[in-house]
mmCIF file of C-alpha atoms in Angstrom:
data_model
loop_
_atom_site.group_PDB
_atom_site.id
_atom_site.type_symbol
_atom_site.label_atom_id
_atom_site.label_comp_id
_atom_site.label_asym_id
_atom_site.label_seq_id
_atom_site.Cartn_x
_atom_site.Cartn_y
_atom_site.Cartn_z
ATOM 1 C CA UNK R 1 17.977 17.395 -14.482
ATOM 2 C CA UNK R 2 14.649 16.081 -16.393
ATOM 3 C CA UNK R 3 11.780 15.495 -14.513
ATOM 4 C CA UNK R 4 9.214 12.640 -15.437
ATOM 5 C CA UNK R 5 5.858 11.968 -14.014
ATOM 6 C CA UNK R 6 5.844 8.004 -13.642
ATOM 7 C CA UNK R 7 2.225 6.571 -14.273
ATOM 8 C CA UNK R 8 0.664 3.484 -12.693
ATOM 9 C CA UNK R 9 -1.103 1.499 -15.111
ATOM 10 C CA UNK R 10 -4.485 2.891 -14.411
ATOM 11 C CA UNK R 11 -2.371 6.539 -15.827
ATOM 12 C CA UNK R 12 -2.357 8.186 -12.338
ATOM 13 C CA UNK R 13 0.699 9.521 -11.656
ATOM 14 C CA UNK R 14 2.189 7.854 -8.477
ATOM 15 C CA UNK R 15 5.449 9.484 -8.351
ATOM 16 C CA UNK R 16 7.971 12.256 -9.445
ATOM 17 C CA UNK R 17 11.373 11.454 -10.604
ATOM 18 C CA UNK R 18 13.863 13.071 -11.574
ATOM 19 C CA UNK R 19 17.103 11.839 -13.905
ATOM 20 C CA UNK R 20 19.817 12.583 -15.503
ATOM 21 C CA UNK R 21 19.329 10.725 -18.664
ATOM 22 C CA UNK R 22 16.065 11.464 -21.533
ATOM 23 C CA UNK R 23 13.971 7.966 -20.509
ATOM 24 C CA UNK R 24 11.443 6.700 -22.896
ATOM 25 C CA UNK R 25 8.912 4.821 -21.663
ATOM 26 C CA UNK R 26 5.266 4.652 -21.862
ATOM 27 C CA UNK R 27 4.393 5.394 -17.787
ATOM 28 C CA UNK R 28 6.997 8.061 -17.906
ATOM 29 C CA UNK R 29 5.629 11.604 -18.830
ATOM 30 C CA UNK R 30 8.157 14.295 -19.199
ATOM 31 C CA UNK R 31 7.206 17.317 -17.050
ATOM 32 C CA UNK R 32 8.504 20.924 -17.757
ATOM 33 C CA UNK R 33 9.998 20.982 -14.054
ATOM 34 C CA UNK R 34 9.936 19.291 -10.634
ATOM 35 C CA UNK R 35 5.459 19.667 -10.642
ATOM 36 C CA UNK R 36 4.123 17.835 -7.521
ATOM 37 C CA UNK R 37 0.950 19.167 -8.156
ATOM 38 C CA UNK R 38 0.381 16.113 -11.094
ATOM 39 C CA UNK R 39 0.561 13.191 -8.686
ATOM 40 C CA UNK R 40 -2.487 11.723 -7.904
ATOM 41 C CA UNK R 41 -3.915 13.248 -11.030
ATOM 42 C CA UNK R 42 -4.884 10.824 -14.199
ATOM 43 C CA UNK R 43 -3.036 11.567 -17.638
ATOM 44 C CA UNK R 44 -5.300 11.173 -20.759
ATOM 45 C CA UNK R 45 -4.499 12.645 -24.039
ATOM 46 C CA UNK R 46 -2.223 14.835 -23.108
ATOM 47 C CA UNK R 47 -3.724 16.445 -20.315
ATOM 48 C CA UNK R 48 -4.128 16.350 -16.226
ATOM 49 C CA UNK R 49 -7.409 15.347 -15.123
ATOM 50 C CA UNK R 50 -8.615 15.184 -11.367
ATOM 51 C CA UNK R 51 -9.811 11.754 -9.996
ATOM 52 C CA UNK R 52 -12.176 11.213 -7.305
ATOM 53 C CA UNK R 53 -10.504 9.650 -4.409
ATOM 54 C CA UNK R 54 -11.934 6.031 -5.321
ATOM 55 C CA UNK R 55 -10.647 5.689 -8.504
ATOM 56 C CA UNK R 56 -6.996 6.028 -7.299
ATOM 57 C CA UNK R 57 -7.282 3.299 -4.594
ATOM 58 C CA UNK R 58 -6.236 0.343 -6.031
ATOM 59 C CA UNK R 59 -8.784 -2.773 -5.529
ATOM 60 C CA UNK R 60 -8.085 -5.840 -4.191
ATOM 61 C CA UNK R 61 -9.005 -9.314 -5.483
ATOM 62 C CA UNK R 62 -10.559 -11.723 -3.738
ATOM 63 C CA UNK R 63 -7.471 -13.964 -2.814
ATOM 64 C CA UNK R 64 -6.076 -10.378 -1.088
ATOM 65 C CA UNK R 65 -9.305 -10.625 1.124
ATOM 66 C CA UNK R 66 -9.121 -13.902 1.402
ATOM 67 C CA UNK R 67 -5.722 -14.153 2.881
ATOM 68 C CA UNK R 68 -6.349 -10.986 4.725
ATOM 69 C CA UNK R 69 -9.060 -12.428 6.453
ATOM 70 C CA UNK R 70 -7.233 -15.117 7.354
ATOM 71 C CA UNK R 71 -4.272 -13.414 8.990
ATOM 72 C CA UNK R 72 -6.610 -11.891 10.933
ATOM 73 C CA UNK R 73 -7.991 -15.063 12.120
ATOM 74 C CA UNK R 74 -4.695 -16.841 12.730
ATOM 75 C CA UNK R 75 -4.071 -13.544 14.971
ATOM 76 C CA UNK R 76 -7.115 -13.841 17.012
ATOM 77 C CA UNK R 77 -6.248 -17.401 17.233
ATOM 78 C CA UNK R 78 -3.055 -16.501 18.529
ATOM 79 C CA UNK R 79 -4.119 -14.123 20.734
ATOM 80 C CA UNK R 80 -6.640 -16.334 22.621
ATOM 81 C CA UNK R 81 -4.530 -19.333 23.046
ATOM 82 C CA UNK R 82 -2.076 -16.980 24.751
ATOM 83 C CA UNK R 83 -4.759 -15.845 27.210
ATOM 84 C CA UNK R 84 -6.029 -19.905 27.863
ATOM 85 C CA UNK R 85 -2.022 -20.295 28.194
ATOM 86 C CA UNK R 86 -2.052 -17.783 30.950
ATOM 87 C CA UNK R 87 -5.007 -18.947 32.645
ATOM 88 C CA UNK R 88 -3.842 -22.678 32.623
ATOM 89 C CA UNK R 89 -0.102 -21.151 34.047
ATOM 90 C CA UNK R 90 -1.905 -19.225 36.456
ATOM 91 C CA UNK R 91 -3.840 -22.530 38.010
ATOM 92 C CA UNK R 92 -1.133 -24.535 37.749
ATOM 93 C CA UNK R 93 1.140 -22.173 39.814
ATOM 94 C CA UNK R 94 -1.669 -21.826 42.591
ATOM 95 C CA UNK R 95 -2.190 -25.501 42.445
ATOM 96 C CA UNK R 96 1.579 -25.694 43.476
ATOM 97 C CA UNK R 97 1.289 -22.983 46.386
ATOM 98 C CA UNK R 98 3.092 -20.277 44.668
ATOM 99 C CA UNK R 99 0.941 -16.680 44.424
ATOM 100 C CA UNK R 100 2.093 -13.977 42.034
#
């Protein structure tokens, strides 16, 4: 079995994978053995360097936020109309005579 470090594009090492075939590809960095102790870590020139915590946390772009922010909002939406929905059931059964 080979073992490859596979590299995000940033060249942190995001997973370990092993195969039964030689790959060649850029991400792909062939390891000795099955070494967890690479992921997380940047590759650059040959060698594993540490990265602060920051670094590996991948940013998002404004639209992300953006439509975050407004799943979020659709969800509070939500979650209010379902409590004036209550209310309004709530009146309308007492209105009627009928008690919970």
């Amino acid at each position: 079995m080979r073992y490859y470090a596979v590299l995000k594009e940033d060249s942190i090492c995001e997973e370990i994978r092993g195969v039964h075939e030689e790959i060649e590809l850029h991400n792909y960095i062939s390891l000795d053995k099955e070494d967890i102790s690479v992921l997380g870590k940047r590759y650059n020139n040959g060698e594993w360097e540490e990265v602060e915590l920051e670094d590996s946390i991948p940013k998002s772009t404004e639209g992300e936020i953006l439509q975050a922010e407004m799943l979020l909002n659709q969800q509070l939406i939500l979650s209010k109309q379902t409590e004036i929905d209550m209310t309004l059931a709530e009146l309308l059964l007492n209105q009627q005579g009928v008690s919970r």
